[in-house]
Amino acid sequence: MQSLWMLFATFLFAIMGVCVKLASPLYSTSEIVMYRGLVGVLVLFCLIRFQRGSFKTSMPKAHLWRGVVGVISLWLWFYAIAALPLATAMTLNYMAPIWIALILFCAGWWHAKNPIEWPLMGAITMSFVGVVLLLQPAFQSRQLTGAIVALISGMLSALAYLQVRKLGLMGEPEYRVVFYFSLVNVLAGVFGNVASAGLGPVLWHPHTSGYGITLLLGIGLCATMAQMAMTRAYRLGKTLVVANLQYAGIVFSSVWGALIFGDIFNWHSWLGIAVIIISGLAATFYNSRSTERGASIGRTGPITSEV
């Protein structure tokens, strides 16, 4: 049952994506990242104080690495959400298991540890066939930049997921993991907005209506709750089940995209999404079954046993 926290997390991430897309015309990406983190810091600070938790950690470097990689991935993902149909941005970002499988495959091949695993190679290859199918409309509508950004975001999110899993296994509570990640969001958002101004005045968009404030609150609250649910799922749930349940986010975002933004996909796009999902499930399953340390996977998961 603990694995079902990921299902709740993907639902909240999909809602967050809707709010990000609606807020993008009103605020810069740096501002959205900053406010997303600010809401998280305030909520978690109150929660931790109420529960008499501790902010003290023995793993500051691990938190810093998770924060830097995670915030860059988040930044790129927010940009992609504004530039692409919601389901497309979500699908490309959720290719993290494919990137993990590719990294492990290349590392094993380079060090000549393992023979070529053709089923895994086939799943990786098919996932990129799915990417080509999904991105055909992007080539035609000049959305290629957003698509590339989303792919890079997925690569970085894979590294962030590795660190989330490691922190959980080392006993770090999810509230502390999410708190420090939110804090890095705030600092990165402020720095990004100041840096984008160069030598000119820093532009902070005013809150002229409750609409924009509501969207920012929605982004922060949904992201914070989703991060806590995801961290708990990776810490307490079965890794294989958790990794597979994340693809429910593509279904949620497809529904929201059609209902709110009127996103319409041709058969190439739907086929591409289906191929990516199936390939991701196959890669995750194969990695969890074929590792040389299979006996330890039930305890630590296929990802952390390899790094």
CSV table of C-alpha atoms in Angstrom, one decimal:
chain,number,residue,atom,x,y,z
A,1,MET,CA,0.0,0.0,0.0
A,2,GLN,CA,2.9,2.4,0.6
A,3,SER,CA,3.7,2.3,-3.1
A,4,LEU,CA,0.3,4.0,-3.8
A,5,TRP,CA,1.8,7.2,-2.5
A,6,MET,CA,3.3,7.6,-5.9
A,7,LEU,CA,-0.1,7.5,-7.5
A,8,PHE,CA,-1.2,10.4,-5.3
A,9,ALA,CA,2.1,12.2,-6.1
A,10,THR,CA,1.5,11.9,-9.9
A,11,PHE,CA,-2.0,13.2,-9.6
A,12,LEU,CA,-0.7,16.3,-7.7
A,13,PHE,CA,2.2,16.8,-10.2
A,14,ALA,CA,-0.4,16.8,-13.0
A,15,ILE,CA,-2.4,19.5,-11.3
A,16,MET,CA,0.8,21.4,-10.6
A,17,GLY,CA,1.6,21.2,-14.4
A,18,VAL,CA,-1.8,22.8,-15.2
A,19,CYS,CA,-1.1,25.6,-12.7
A,20,VAL,CA,2.4,26.2,-14.2
A,21,LYS,CA,1.1,26.4,-17.7
A,22,LEU,CA,-1.6,28.8,-16.7
A,23,ALA,CA,0.8,30.9,-14.7
A,24,SER,CA,3.5,31.1,-17.4
A,25,PRO,CA,2.0,34.1,-19.2
A,26,LEU,CA,1.9,36.0,-15.9
A,27,TYR,CA,5.3,35.2,-14.4
A,28,SER,CA,8.8,34.2,-15.5
A,29,THR,CA,10.1,30.7,-15.0
A,30,SER,CA,12.5,32.0,-12.3
A,31,GLU,CA,9.6,33.5,-10.4
A,32,ILE,CA,7.5,30.4,-10.6
A,33,VAL,CA,10.4,28.3,-9.3
A,34,MET,CA,11.0,30.8,-6.5
A,35,TYR,CA,7.3,30.9,-5.4
A,36,ARG,CA,7.0,27.1,-5.7
A,37,GLY,CA,9.9,26.8,-3.3
A,38,LEU,CA,8.7,29.6,-1.0
A,39,VAL,CA,5.3,28.0,-0.4
A,40,GLY,CA,7.0,24.7,0.3
A,41,VAL,CA,9.5,26.2,2.8
A,42,LEU,CA,6.7,28.0,4.7
A,43,VAL,CA,4.4,25.0,4.8
A,44,LEU,CA,7.2,22.6,5.8
A,45,PHE,CA,8.7,24.9,8.4
A,46,CYS,CA,5.3,25.2,10.2
A,47,LEU,CA,4.8,21.4,9.9
A,48,ILE,CA,8.3,20.5,11.2
A,49,ARG,CA,7.9,22.9,14.1
A,50,PHE,CA,4.5,21.6,14.9
A,51,GLN,CA,5.7,18.0,14.9
A,52,ARG,CA,8.8,19.0,16.8
A,53,GLY,CA,11.0,17.7,14.1
A,54,SER,CA,14.6,18.7,13.5
A,55,PHE,CA,16.1,20.7,10.6
A,56,LYS,CA,19.6,19.3,11.5
A,57,THR,CA,21.0,16.9,9.0
A,58,SER,CA,24.2,14.8,8.8
A,59,MET,CA,24.1,14.8,5.0
A,60,PRO,CA,24.3,18.4,3.8
A,61,LYS,CA,26.3,17.5,0.7
A,62,ALA,CA,23.7,14.9,-0.3
A,63,HIS,CA,20.9,17.5,0.1
A,64,LEU,CA,22.9,20.0,-1.9
A,65,TRP,CA,23.5,17.6,-4.8
A,66,ARG,CA,19.8,16.6,-4.8
A,67,GLY,CA,18.8,20.3,-4.6
A,68,VAL,CA,21.0,21.6,-7.4
A,69,VAL,CA,20.2,18.7,-9.9
A,70,GLY,CA,16.5,18.8,-8.9
A,71,VAL,CA,16.1,22.5,-9.3
A,72,ILE,CA,17.7,22.6,-12.7
A,73,SER,CA,15.5,19.7,-13.8
A,74,LEU,CA,12.4,21.5,-12.4
A,75,TRP,CA,13.4,24.8,-14.1
A,76,LEU,CA,13.7,23.1,-17.5
A,77,TRP,CA,10.5,21.2,-16.9
A,78,PHE,CA,8.5,24.4,-16.1
A,79,TYR,CA,9.9,25.9,-19.3
A,80,ALA,CA,8.9,22.9,-21.3
A,81,ILE,CA,5.4,22.9,-19.8
A,82,ALA,CA,4.9,26.4,-21.0
A,83,ALA,CA,6.2,25.6,-24.5
A,84,LEU,CA,4.6,22.2,-25.1
A,85,PRO,CA,1.2,20.4,-24.7
A,86,LEU,CA,1.0,19.3,-21.1
A,87,ALA,CA,0.9,15.6,-21.9
A,88,THR,CA,4.0,15.9,-24.1
A,89,ALA,CA,6.0,17.7,-21.5
A,90,MET,CA,4.9,15.2,-18.8
A,91,THR,CA,5.8,12.2,-21.0
A,92,LEU,CA,9.3,13.4,-21.9
A,93,ASN,CA,10.0,14.3,-18.3
A,94,TYR,CA,8.9,10.9,-17.2
A,95,MET,CA,11.5,9.2,-19.3
A,96,ALA,CA,13.7,9.0,-16.2
A,97,PRO,CA,13.6,5.2,-15.9
A,98,ILE,CA,14.7,5.0,-19.5
A,99,TRP,CA,17.7,7.3,-18.9
A,100,ILE,CA,18.6,5.3,-15.8
A,101,ALA,CA,18.5,2.1,-17.8
A,102,LEU,CA,20.7,3.6,-20.5
A,103,ILE,CA,23.2,4.9,-18.0
A,104,LEU,CA,23.5,1.5,-16.3
A,105,PHE,CA,23.7,-0.2,-19.7
A,106,CYS,CA,26.5,2.1,-20.9
A,107,ALA,CA,28.4,1.8,-17.5
A,108,GLY,CA,28.2,-2.0,-17.6
A,109,TRP,CA,29.3,-2.1,-21.3
A,110,TRP,CA,32.2,0.4,-20.7
A,111,HIS,CA,33.6,-1.6,-17.8
A,112,ALA,CA,33.0,-4.9,-19.5
A,113,LYS,CA,31.1,-6.1,-16.5
A,114,ASN,CA,28.1,-7.5,-18.2
A,115,PRO,CA,27.3,-8.9,-21.7
A,116,ILE,CA,24.9,-7.0,-23.9
A,117,GLU,CA,21.4,-7.4,-22.5
A,118,TRP,CA,19.3,-7.4,-25.7
A,119,PRO,CA,15.9,-7.2,-24.0
A,120,LEU,CA,17.0,-4.1,-22.1
A,121,MET,CA,18.6,-2.6,-25.3
A,122,GLY,CA,15.3,-3.3,-27.1
A,123,ALA,CA,13.3,-1.4,-24.5
A,124,ILE,CA,15.7,1.6,-24.6
A,125,THR,CA,15.6,1.6,-28.5
A,126,MET,CA,11.8,1.4,-28.6
A,127,SER,CA,11.5,4.3,-26.1
A,128,PHE,CA,13.4,6.6,-28.5
A,129,VAL,CA,11.2,5.4,-31.4
A,130,GLY,CA,8.3,6.6,-29.2
A,131,VAL,CA,10.0,9.9,-28.7
A,132,VAL,CA,10.3,10.4,-32.5
A,133,LEU,CA,6.6,9.6,-32.9
A,134,LEU,CA,5.6,11.9,-30.1
A,135,LEU,CA,7.7,14.8,-31.4
A,136,GLN,CA,6.5,14.8,-35.0
A,137,PRO,CA,4.0,17.6,-34.2
A,138,ALA,CA,6.8,19.4,-32.4
A,139,PHE,CA,9.0,19.4,-35.5
A,140,GLN,CA,6.1,20.8,-37.5
A,141,SER,CA,5.0,23.5,-35.1
A,142,ARG,CA,8.5,24.8,-34.1
A,143,GLN,CA,8.3,23.4,-30.6
A,144,LEU,CA,11.6,21.5,-31.0
A,145,THR,CA,13.4,23.7,-28.4
A,146,GLY,CA,10.8,22.9,-25.8
A,147,ALA,CA,11.0,19.2,-26.6
A,148,ILE,CA,14.8,19.1,-26.2
A,149,VAL,CA,14.5,21.0,-22.9
A,150,ALA,CA,12.0,18.4,-21.7
A,151,LEU,CA,14.3,15.5,-22.6
A,152,ILE,CA,17.2,17.1,-20.7
A,153,SER,CA,14.8,17.7,-17.8
A,154,GLY,CA,14.0,14.0,-17.8
A,155,MET,CA,17.7,13.0,-17.7
A,156,LEU,CA,18.4,15.3,-14.7
A,157,SER,CA,15.3,14.1,-12.9
A,158,ALA,CA,16.7,10.6,-13.2
A,159,LEU,CA,19.7,11.7,-11.2
A,160,ALA,CA,17.5,13.5,-8.7
A,161,TYR,CA,15.4,10.3,-8.2
A,162,LEU,CA,18.6,8.4,-7.4
A,163,GLN,CA,19.5,10.9,-4.7
A,164,VAL,CA,15.9,10.9,-3.3
A,165,ARG,CA,16.1,7.1,-3.0
A,166,LYS,CA,19.5,7.2,-1.4
A,167,LEU,CA,18.5,9.8,1.2
A,168,GLY,CA,15.5,7.8,2.1
A,169,LEU,CA,17.5,4.6,2.5
A,170,MET,CA,20.0,6.5,4.8
A,171,GLY,CA,17.1,7.3,7.1
A,172,GLU,CA,16.5,10.9,6.1
A,173,PRO,CA,12.8,11.7,6.7
A,174,GLU,CA,10.8,12.9,3.7
A,175,TYR,CA,9.9,16.3,5.3
A,176,ARG,CA,13.6,17.2,5.6
A,177,VAL,CA,14.4,16.1,2.0
A,178,VAL,CA,11.5,18.2,0.6
A,179,PHE,CA,12.3,21.2,2.9
A,180,TYR,CA,15.9,21.6,1.8
A,181,PHE,CA,14.9,21.0,-1.9
A,182,SER,CA,12.3,23.8,-1.5
A,183,LEU,CA,14.9,26.0,0.1
A,184,VAL,CA,17.2,25.5,-2.9
A,185,ASN,CA,14.2,26.4,-5.2
A,186,VAL,CA,13.8,29.8,-3.5
A,187,LEU,CA,17.5,30.6,-3.7
A,188,ALA,CA,17.8,29.4,-7.3
A,189,GLY,CA,14.7,31.4,-8.3
A,190,VAL,CA,15.9,34.6,-6.9
A,191,PHE,CA,19.4,34.1,-8.4
A,192,GLY,CA,17.9,33.3,-11.8
A,193,ASN,CA,15.7,36.3,-11.9
A,194,VAL,CA,18.5,38.6,-10.9
A,195,ALA,CA,20.9,37.0,-13.4
A,196,SER,CA,18.4,37.3,-16.2
A,197,ALA,CA,18.2,41.1,-15.6
A,198,GLY,CA,21.9,41.5,-16.2
A,199,LEU,CA,23.0,45.0,-15.5
A,200,GLY,CA,19.4,46.3,-15.7
A,201,PRO,CA,16.7,46.5,-13.1
A,202,VAL,CA,15.3,43.2,-11.8
A,203,LEU,CA,11.8,42.5,-13.0
A,204,TRP,CA,9.3,41.1,-10.4
A,205,HIS,CA,5.9,40.8,-11.9
A,206,PRO,CA,3.2,42.3,-9.6
A,207,HIS,CA,0.4,40.3,-8.2
A,208,THR,CA,-2.5,42.2,-9.9
A,209,SER,CA,-5.2,39.7,-9.2
A,210,GLY,CA,-6.1,36.8,-6.9
A,211,TYR,CA,-5.9,34.6,-10.0
A,212,GLY,CA,-2.1,34.7,-10.2
A,213,ILE,CA,-1.7,34.3,-6.5
A,214,THR,CA,-4.0,31.3,-6.5
A,215,LEU,CA,-2.0,29.6,-9.3
A,216,LEU,CA,1.3,30.2,-7.4
A,217,LEU,CA,-0.2,28.8,-4.2
A,218,GLY,CA,-1.5,25.8,-6.2
A,219,ILE,CA,1.9,25.2,-7.7
A,220,GLY,CA,3.6,25.4,-4.3
A,221,LEU,CA,1.1,23.3,-2.3
A,222,CYS,CA,0.7,20.6,-5.0
A,223,ALA,CA,4.5,20.4,-5.5
A,224,THR,CA,5.2,20.1,-1.8
A,225,MET,CA,2.6,17.4,-1.1
A,226,ALA,CA,3.6,15.5,-4.2
A,227,GLN,CA,7.3,15.6,-3.3
A,228,MET,CA,6.6,14.3,0.2
A,229,ALA,CA,4.3,11.6,-1.2
A,230,MET,CA,7.0,10.6,-3.8
A,231,THR,CA,9.8,10.5,-1.3
A,232,ARG,CA,7.7,8.4,1.1
A,233,ALA,CA,6.8,6.0,-1.8
A,234,TYR,CA,10.5,5.5,-2.8
A,235,ARG,CA,11.5,5.1,0.9
A,236,LEU,CA,8.7,2.7,2.0
A,237,GLY,CA,7.3,1.2,-1.2
A,238,LYS,CA,8.4,-1.5,-3.6
A,239,THR,CA,10.7,0.2,-6.1
A,240,LEU,CA,9.4,-1.6,-9.1
A,241,VAL,CA,5.8,-0.8,-8.3
A,242,VAL,CA,6.6,2.8,-7.4
A,243,ALA,CA,8.6,3.4,-10.7
A,244,ASN,CA,5.7,2.0,-12.7
A,245,LEU,CA,3.0,4.0,-11.0
A,246,GLN,CA,4.7,7.2,-11.9
A,247,TYR,CA,3.4,6.7,-15.5
A,248,ALA,CA,-0.1,7.4,-14.2
A,249,GLY,CA,0.9,11.1,-14.4
A,250,ILE,CA,0.9,10.9,-18.2
A,251,VAL,CA,-2.7,9.8,-18.1
A,252,PHE,CA,-3.7,12.5,-15.6
A,253,SER,CA,-1.9,15.2,-17.7
A,254,SER,CA,-3.5,14.0,-20.9
A,255,VAL,CA,-7.0,14.3,-19.4
A,256,TRP,CA,-6.2,17.8,-18.0
A,257,GLY,CA,-4.6,18.9,-21.2
A,258,ALA,CA,-7.7,17.9,-23.2
A,259,LEU,CA,-10.2,19.4,-20.8
A,260,ILE,CA,-8.5,22.7,-20.0
A,261,PHE,CA,-6.2,23.5,-22.9
A,262,GLY,CA,-8.0,21.6,-25.7
A,263,ASP,CA,-4.9,19.6,-26.6
A,264,ILE,CA,-5.6,17.3,-29.5
A,265,PHE,CA,-3.1,14.6,-30.5
A,266,ASN,CA,-2.9,12.6,-33.7
A,267,TRP,CA,-2.4,8.9,-33.7
A,268,HIS,CA,1.4,9.4,-34.0
A,269,SER,CA,1.5,11.2,-30.7
A,270,TRP,CA,-0.8,8.7,-28.9
A,271,LEU,CA,1.3,5.8,-30.3
A,272,GLY,CA,4.5,7.5,-29.1
A,273,ILE,CA,3.1,8.0,-25.6
A,274,ALA,CA,2.1,4.4,-25.5
A,275,VAL,CA,5.5,3.1,-26.7
A,276,ILE,CA,7.3,5.3,-24.2
A,277,ILE,CA,5.2,4.0,-21.3
A,278,ILE,CA,5.5,0.4,-22.3
A,279,SER,CA,9.3,0.7,-22.8
A,280,GLY,CA,9.7,2.4,-19.5
A,281,LEU,CA,7.8,-0.3,-17.7
A,282,ALA,CA,9.8,-3.0,-19.5
A,283,ALA,CA,13.2,-1.3,-18.7
A,284,THR,CA,12.3,-0.9,-15.0
A,285,PHE,CA,11.1,-4.5,-14.8
A,286,TYR,CA,14.2,-5.9,-16.6
A,287,ASN,CA,16.6,-3.9,-14.5
A,288,SER,CA,15.0,-5.1,-11.3
A,289,ARG,CA,15.2,-8.7,-12.4
A,290,SER,CA,18.5,-9.0,-14.2
A,291,THR,CA,20.9,-7.2,-11.8
A,292,GLU,CA,23.7,-9.3,-10.4
A,293,ARG,CA,22.7,-8.3,-6.9
A,294,GLY,CA,19.1,-9.4,-7.3
A,295,ALA,CA,18.9,-10.6,-3.8
A,296,SER,CA,19.4,-7.1,-2.4
A,297,ILE,CA,16.9,-5.4,-4.7
A,298,GLY,CA,13.9,-6.3,-2.7
A,299,ARG,CA,15.6,-4.3,0.1
A,300,THR,CA,17.2,-1.4,-1.7
A,301,GLY,CA,15.8,-1.3,-5.2
A,302,PRO,CA,17.4,-1.7,-8.7
A,303,ILE,CA,18.6,1.9,-8.8
A,304,THR,CA,20.5,2.2,-5.6
A,305,SER,CA,22.1,-1.2,-5.8
A,306,GLU,CA,23.9,-0.1,-8.9
A,307,VAL,CA,25.3,3.3,-7.8
